[in-house]
Coordinates of C-alpha atoms and ligand atoms in Angstrom, one line a residue:
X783 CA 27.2 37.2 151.7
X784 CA 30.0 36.9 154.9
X785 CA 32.1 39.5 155.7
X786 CA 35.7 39.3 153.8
X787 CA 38.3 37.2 156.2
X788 CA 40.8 39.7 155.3
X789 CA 38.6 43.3 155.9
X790 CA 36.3 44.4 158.4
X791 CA 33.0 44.9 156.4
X792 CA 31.0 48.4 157.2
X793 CA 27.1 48.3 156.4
X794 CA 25.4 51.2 156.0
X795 CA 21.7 50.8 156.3
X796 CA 20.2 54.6 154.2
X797 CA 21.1 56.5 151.5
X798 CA 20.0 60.0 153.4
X799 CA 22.3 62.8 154.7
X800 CA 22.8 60.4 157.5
X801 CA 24.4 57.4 155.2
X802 CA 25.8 59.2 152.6
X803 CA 27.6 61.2 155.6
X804 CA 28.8 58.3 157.0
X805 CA 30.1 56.2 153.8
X806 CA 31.5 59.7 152.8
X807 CA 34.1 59.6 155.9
X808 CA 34.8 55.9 155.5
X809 CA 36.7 56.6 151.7
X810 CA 39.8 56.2 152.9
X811 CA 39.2 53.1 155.7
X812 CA 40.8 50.2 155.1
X813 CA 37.4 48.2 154.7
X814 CA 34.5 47.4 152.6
X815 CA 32.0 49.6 152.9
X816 CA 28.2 48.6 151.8
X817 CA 25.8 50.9 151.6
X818 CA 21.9 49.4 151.1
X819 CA 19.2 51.9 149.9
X820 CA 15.2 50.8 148.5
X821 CA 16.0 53.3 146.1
X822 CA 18.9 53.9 143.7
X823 CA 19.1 57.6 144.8
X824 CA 19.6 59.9 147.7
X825 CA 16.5 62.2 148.2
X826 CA 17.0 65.7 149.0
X827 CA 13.9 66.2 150.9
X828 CA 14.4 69.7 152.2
X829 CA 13.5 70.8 148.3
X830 CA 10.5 68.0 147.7
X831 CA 8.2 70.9 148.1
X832 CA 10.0 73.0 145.3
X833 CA 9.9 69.7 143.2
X834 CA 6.1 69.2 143.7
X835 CA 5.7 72.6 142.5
X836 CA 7.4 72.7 139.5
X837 CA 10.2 74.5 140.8
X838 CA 13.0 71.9 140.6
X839 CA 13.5 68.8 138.5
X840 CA 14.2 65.1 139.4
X841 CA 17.9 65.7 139.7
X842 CA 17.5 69.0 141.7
X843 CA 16.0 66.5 144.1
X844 CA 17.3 63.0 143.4
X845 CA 21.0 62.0 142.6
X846 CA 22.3 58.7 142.4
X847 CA 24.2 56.7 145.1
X848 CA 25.9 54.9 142.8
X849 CA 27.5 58.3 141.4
X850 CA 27.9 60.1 144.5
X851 CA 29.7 57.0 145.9
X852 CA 30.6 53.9 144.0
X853 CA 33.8 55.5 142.7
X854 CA 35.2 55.5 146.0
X855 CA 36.6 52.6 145.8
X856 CA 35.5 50.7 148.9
X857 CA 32.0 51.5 148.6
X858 CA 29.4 49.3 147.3
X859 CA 25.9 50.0 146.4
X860 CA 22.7 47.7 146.6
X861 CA 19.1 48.9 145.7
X862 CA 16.9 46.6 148.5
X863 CA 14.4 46.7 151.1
X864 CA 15.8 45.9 154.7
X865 CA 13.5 43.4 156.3
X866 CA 15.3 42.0 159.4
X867 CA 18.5 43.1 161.6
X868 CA 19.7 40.5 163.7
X869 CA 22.1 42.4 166.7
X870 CA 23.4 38.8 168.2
X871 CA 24.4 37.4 164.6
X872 CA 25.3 40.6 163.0
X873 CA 23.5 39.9 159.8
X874 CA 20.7 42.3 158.1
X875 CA 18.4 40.2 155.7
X876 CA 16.7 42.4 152.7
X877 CA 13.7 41.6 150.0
X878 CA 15.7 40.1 147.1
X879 CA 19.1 40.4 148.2
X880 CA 21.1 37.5 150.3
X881 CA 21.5 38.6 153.9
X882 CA 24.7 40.5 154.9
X883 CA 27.0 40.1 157.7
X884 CA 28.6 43.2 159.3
X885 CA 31.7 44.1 161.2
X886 CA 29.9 47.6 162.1
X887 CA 26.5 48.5 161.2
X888 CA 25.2 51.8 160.4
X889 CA 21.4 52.3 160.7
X890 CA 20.1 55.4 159.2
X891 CA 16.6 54.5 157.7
X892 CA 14.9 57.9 158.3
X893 CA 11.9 58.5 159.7
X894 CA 8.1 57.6 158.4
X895 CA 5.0 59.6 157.7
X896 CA 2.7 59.7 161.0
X897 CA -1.5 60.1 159.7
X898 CA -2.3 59.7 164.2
X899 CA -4.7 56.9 162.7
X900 CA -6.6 60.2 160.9
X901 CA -9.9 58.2 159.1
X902 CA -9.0 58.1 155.4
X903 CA -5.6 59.5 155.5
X904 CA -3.6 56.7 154.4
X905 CA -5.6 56.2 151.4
X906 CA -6.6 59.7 150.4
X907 CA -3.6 62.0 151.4
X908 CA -0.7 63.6 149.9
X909 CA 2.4 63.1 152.0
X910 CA 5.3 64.7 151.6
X911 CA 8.5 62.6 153.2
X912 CA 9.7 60.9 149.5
X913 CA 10.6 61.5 145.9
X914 CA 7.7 59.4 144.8
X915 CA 5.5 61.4 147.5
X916 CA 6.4 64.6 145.5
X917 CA 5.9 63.4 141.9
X918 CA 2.0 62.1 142.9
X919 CA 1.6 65.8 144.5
X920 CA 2.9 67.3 141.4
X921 CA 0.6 64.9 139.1
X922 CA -2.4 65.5 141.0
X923 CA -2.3 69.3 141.1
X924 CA -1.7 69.5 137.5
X925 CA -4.0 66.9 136.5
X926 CA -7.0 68.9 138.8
X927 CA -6.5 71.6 136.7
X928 CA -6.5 70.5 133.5
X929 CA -10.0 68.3 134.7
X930 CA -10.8 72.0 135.7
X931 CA -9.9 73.2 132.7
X932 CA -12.3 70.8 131.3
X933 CA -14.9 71.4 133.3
X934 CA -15.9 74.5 135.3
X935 CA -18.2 72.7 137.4
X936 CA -15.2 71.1 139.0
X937 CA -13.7 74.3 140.5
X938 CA -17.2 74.9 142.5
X939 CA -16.7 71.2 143.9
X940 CA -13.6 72.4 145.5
X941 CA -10.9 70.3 142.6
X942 CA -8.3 72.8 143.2
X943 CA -8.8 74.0 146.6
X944 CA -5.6 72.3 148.3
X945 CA -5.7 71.6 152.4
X946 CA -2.2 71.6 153.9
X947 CA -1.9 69.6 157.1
X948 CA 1.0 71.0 159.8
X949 CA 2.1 74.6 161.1
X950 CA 5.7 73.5 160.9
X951 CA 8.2 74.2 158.5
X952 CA 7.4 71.2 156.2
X953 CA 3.7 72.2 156.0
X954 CA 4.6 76.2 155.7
X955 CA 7.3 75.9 153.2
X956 CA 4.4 73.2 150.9
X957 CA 1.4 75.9 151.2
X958 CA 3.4 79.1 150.3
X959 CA 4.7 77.5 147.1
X960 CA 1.1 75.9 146.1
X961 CA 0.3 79.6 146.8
X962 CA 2.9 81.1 145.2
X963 CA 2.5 78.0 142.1
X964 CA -1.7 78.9 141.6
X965 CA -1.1 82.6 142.0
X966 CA 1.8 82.6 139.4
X967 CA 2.1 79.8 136.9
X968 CA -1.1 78.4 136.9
X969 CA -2.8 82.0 136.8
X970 CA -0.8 82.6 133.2
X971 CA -1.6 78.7 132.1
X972 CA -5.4 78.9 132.9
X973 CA -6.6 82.7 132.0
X974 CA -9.8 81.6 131.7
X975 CA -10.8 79.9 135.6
X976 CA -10.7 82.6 138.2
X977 CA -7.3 81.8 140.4
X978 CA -8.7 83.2 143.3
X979 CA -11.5 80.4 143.4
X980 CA -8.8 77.9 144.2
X981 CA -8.4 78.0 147.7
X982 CA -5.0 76.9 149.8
X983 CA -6.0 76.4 153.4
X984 CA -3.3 75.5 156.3
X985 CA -4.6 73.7 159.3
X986 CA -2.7 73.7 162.2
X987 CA -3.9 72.0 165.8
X988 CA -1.9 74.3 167.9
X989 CA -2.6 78.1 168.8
X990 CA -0.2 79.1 166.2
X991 CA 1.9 78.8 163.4
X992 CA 5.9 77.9 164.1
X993 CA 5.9 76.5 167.8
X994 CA 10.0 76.0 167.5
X995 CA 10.1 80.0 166.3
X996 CA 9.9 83.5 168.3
X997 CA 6.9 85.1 168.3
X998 CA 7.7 87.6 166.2
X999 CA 8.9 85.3 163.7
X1000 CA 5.4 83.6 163.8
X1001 CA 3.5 86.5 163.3
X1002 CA 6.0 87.3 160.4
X1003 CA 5.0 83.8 159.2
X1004 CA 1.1 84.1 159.0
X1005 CA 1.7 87.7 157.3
X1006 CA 3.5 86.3 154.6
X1007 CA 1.3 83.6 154.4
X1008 CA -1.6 85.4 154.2
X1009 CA 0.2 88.0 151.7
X1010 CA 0.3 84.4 149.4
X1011 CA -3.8 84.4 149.6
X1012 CA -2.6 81.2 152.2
X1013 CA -5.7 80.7 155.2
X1014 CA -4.4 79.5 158.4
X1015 CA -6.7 78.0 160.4
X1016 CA -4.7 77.5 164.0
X1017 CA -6.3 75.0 166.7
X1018 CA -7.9 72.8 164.1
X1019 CA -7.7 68.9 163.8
X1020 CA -8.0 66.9 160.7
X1021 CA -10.7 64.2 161.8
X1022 CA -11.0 62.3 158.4
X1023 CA -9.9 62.9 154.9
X1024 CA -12.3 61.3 151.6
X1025 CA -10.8 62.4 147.6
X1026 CA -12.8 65.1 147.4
X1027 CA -13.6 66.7 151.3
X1028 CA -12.2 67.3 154.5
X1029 CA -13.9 67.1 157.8
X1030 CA -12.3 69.3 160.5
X1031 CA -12.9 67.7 164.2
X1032 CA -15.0 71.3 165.1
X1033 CA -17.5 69.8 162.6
X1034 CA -16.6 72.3 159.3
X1035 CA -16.0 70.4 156.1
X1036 CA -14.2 71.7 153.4
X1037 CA -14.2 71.0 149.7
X1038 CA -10.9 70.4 148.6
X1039 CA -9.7 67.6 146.6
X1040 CA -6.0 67.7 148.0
X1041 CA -5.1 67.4 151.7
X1042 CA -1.3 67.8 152.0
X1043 CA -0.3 65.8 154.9
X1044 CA 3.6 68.2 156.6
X1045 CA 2.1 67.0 160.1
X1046 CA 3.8 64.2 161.8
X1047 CA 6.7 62.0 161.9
X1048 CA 7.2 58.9 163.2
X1049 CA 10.9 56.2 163.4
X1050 CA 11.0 53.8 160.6
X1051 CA 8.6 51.0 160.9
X1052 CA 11.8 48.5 160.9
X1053 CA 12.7 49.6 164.7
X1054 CA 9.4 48.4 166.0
X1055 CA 11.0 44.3 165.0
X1056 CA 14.5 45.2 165.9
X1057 CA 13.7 44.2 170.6
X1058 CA 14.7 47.6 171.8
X1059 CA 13.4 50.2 173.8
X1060 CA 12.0 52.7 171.8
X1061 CA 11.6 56.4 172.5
X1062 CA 9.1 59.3 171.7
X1063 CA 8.2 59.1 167.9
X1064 CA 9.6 55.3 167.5
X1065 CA 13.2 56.8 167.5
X1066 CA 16.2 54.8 168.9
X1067 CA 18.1 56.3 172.1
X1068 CA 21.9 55.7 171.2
X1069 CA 24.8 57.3 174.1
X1070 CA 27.3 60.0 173.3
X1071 CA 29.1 58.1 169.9
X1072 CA 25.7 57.5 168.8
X1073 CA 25.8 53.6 169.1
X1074 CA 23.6 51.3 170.9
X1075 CA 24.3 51.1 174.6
X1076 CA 23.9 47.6 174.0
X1077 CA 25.7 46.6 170.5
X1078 CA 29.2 49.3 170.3
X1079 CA 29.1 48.1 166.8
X1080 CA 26.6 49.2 165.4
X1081 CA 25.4 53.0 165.0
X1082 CA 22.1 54.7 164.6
X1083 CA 22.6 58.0 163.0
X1084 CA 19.9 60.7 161.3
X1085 CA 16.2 60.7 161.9
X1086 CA 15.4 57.7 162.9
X1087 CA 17.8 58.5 166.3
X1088 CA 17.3 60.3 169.3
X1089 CA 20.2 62.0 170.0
X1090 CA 20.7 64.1 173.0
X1091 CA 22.3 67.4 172.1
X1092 CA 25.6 67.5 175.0
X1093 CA 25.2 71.0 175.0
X1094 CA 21.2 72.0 175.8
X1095 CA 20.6 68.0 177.2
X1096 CA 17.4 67.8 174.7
X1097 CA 16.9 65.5 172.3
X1098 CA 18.1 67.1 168.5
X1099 CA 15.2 67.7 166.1
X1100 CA 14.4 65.5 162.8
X1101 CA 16.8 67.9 160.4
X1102 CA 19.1 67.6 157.5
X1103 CA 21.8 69.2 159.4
X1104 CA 21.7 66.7 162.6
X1105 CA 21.4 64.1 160.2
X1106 CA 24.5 64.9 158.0
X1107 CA 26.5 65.8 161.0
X1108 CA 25.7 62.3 162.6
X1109 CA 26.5 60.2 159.9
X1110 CA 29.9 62.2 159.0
X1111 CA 30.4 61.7 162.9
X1112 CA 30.1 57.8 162.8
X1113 CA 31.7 57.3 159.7
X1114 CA 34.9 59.0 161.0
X1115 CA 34.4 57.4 164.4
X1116 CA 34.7 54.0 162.7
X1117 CA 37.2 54.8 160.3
X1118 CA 38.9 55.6 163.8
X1119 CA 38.4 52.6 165.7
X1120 CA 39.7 50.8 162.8
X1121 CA 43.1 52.3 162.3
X1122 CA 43.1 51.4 166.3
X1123 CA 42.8 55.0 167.1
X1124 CA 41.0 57.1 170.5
X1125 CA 37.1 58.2 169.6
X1126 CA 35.1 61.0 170.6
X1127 CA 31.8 62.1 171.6
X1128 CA 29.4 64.0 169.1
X1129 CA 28.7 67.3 169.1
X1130 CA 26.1 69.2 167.5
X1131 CA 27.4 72.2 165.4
X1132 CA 23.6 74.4 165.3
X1133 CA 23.5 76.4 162.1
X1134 CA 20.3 77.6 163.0
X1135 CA 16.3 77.0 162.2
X1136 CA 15.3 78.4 159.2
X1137 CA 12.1 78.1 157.0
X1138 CA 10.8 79.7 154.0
X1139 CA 7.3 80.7 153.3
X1140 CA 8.0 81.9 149.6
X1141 CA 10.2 84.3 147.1
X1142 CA 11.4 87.4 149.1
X1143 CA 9.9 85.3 152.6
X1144 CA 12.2 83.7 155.4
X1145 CA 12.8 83.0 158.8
X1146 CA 15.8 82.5 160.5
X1147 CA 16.8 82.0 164.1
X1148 CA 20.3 81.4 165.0
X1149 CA 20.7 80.0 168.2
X1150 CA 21.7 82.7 170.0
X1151 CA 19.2 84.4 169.5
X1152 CA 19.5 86.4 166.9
X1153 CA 16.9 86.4 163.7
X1154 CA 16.5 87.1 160.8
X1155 CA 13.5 87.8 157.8
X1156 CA 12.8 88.4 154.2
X1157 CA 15.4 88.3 151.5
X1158 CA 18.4 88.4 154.0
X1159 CA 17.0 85.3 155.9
X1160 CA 15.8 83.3 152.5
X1161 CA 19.7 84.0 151.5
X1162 CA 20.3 82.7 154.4
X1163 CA 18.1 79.4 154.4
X1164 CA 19.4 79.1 150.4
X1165 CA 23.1 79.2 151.8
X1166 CA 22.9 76.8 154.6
X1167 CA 20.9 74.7 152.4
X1168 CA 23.2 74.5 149.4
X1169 CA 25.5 73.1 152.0
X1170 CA 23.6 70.4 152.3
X1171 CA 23.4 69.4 148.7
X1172 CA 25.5 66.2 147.8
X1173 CA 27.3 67.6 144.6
X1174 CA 29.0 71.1 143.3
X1175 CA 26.8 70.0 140.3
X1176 CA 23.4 69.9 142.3
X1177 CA 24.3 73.4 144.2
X1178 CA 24.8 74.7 140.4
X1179 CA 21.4 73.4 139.1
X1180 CA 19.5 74.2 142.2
X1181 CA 21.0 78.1 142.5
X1182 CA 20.1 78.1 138.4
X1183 CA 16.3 76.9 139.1
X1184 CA 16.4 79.6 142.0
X1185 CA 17.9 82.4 139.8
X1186 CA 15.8 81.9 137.4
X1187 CA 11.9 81.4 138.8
X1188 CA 13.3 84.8 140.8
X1189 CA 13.5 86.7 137.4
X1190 CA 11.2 85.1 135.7
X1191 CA 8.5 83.4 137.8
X1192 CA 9.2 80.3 135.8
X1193 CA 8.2 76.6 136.9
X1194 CA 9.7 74.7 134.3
X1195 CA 9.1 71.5 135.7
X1196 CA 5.0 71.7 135.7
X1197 CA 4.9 68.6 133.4
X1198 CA 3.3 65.6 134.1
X1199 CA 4.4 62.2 132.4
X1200 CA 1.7 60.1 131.9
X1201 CA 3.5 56.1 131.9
X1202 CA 0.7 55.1 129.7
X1203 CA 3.0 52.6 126.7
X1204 CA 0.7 53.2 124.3
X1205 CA 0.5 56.7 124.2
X1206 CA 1.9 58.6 121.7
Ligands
LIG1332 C1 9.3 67.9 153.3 C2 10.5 68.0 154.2 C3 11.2 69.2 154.4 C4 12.3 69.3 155.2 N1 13.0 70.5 155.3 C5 14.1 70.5 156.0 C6 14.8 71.7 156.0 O1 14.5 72.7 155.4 N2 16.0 71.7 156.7 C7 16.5 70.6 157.3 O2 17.6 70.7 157.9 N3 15.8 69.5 157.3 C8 14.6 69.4 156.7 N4 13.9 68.2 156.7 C9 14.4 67.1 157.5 C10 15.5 66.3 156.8 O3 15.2 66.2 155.4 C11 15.6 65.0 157.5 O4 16.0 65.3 158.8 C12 16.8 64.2 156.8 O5 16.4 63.8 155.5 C13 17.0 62.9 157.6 O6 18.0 62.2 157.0 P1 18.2 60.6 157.3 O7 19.4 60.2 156.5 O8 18.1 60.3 158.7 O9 16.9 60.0 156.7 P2 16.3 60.0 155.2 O10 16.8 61.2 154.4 O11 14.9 59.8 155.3 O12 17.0 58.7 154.5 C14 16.6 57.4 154.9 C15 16.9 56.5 153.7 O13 16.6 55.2 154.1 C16 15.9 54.5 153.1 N5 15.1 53.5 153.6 C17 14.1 53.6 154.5 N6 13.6 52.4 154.9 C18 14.3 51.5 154.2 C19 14.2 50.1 154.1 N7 13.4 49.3 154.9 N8 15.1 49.4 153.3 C20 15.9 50.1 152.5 N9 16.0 51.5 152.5 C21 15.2 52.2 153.4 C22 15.1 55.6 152.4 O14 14.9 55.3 151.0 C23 16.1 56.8 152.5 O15 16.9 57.0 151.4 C24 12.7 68.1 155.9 C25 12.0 66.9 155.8 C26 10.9 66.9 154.9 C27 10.2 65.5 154.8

């Protein structure tokens, strides 16, 4: 495919907050814009955690590209792998699609799941970065129970004691709701194995819980957690991970047949080909507009960037927000340059960090200071993060879910789907 003689051709490389940003801003420009996912939908991965535990559905957490922006007009979709970028002939090649030429290229491929080369983590651990991620979480948790259910034997052996990897939000946010899933749900569908033989441990490697958090905030935290029946175990290491145990590098081993993996993050293993400089975590430096010092064309926008903040001079963190604000950024920064018009620098709007540990349990800090806990703060986090959603229609579904597991403790989605095509 060559770019049209008659438009500029914009390709978007990532369906996350940071493409969907940036083909959002670019409905108007007078070019074609092409947007290139692996999957046919945007993930909403702020809420995998609620999806894994039967909080949310597929579409609370899933909604298609083609709906959220085919109808625009100018935008095209195509469901691909990206398998080569090539800077000096401005063409991106894919797995099963012909290779595209660009105008201006828009990289925002996210980041990847980091195991630190942990023995056994690759094969044996739950991590928590996709929709797919989510779904095998969900399966496996309700598929250990109903083995449980089965068979006593198996609670002894450690089949529903879950091990969540990571004191940061990610891992937080994941063992609360298991906590919050066993405790609730589960303890109602299973009456007759004792819930409080199912064990949720959180292992952290640092001192304490919520490094990017106040200390009062992280003592808040590890209450809350430990309110949810939640162990922390600060200033451990995961050393090596089989199905059914997991060895701690001070030599403990626990019985769990789940480790949850909220630890690490690393750029998109597509940087490592693309014959620039990388920086800490495999992300790509970009200057003030967020494009390559190199290439003024092309973009790199969301996680997979490292963006220095103009107003602090560090380099943002890996969230929703920064990604969102990036990709809006360089969509309207190209839509710009193409009506022949001045450009300028991105700026970082902070909304605060935020992280929720369960119903009732929040933290917020805004960044001047200020924070806040409990209901107020998880109104809060639910505000900020409605924002985020793509759709009016997925803020609707999402506060509906939310309204009603408050009232009712419900998990409605604590099915699994067996894709057996000869079952009944
Ligand atoms: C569990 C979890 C909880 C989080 N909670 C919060 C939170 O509470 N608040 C917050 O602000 N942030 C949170 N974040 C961070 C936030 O979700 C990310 O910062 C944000 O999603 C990054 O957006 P992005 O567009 O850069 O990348 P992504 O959302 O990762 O999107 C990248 C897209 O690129 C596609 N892609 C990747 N490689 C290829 C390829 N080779 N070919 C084709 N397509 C490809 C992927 O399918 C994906 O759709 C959380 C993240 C996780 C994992």
């Amino acid at each position: 495919m060559s770019a049209a003689a008659d438009r500029p051709r914009v390709l978007i490389l990532g369906g996350g907050f940071a493409g969907v940003g940036a083909a959002q801003k670019l409905k108007d420009a007078d070019a074609d814009v092409v947007l290139v996912d692996r999957h046919d939908y945007h993930t909403f991965q702020p809420l995998l955690y609620q999806f894994a535990t039967g909080l949310l559905e597929t579409t609370g957490v899933g909604h298609s590209l083609r709906d959220l922006l085919e109808h625009r007009g100018n935008a095209t979709i195509h469901k691909a792998n990206v398998t080569s970028v090539d800077f000096d002939r401005r063409t991106v090649g894919f797995d099963g699609l012909a290779p595209i030429t660009y105008d201006y290229l828009v990289l925002g491929l996210g980041a990847e799941v980091n195991f630190f080369g942990t023995e056994g983590a690759a094969e044996h651990a739950f991590p928590m970065y996709t929709l797919p991620h989510a779904l095998r979480l969900k399966d496996h948790l309700l598929e250990r129970w109903e083995a449980a259910d089965r068979d006593r034997k198996l609670v002894a052996d450690g089949a529903l004691n879950v091990v969540v990897v990571g004191g940061g939000p990610t891992g937080v946010e994941t063992a609360g709701a298991i906590a919050e899933l066993y405790r609730g749900a589960f303890a109602k569908d299973y009456r007759d194995i004792a819930v409080e033989d199912a064990r949720v441990t959180l292992v952290e490697a640092g001192s304490e819980l919520f490094p990017m958090f106040k200390p009062k905030l992280r003592t808040y935290a590890a209450k809350a957690l430990g309110d949810r029946t939640v162990e922390v175990r600060t200033g451990n290491v995961v050393s090596s991970v089989s199905p059914t145990r997991v060895t701690l590098k001070s030599g403990d081993v626990l019985d769990a047949h789940t480790l949850v993996w909220g630890a690490g993050l690393q750029g998109n293993e597509l940087v490592k080909s693309l014959g620039i400089e990388l920086q800490r975590g495999n992300r790509i430096g970009v200057g003030p507009d967020l494009a390559l010092p190199q290439h003024s064309e092309v973009y790199v926008v969301g996680d997979i960037a490292a963006i220095t903040d103009s107003k602090t001079g560090q380099v943002l963190p890996q969230l929703g927000s920064v990604a969102l604000q990036s990709g809006e950024h360089v969509g309207e920064t190209i839509a710009r340059r193409l009506a022949g018009k001045a450009t300028k620098p991105f700026a970082y709007r902070d909304k605060g960090t935020m992280a929720t540990i369960g119903r009732k349990a929040a933290v917020v800090q805004m960044l001047g200071g200020r924070t806040m806990t409990g209901l107020k703060a998880q109104l809060a986090w639910g505000t900020v993060h409605l924002a985020l959603l793509p759709t009016n229609e997925d803020r609707a579904k999402a506060v509906v879910s939310w309204a009603g597991a408050a009232m009712t403790h419900q998990r409605v989605g604590r099915i699994s789907v067996d894709g057996d095509e000869n079952a009944q």
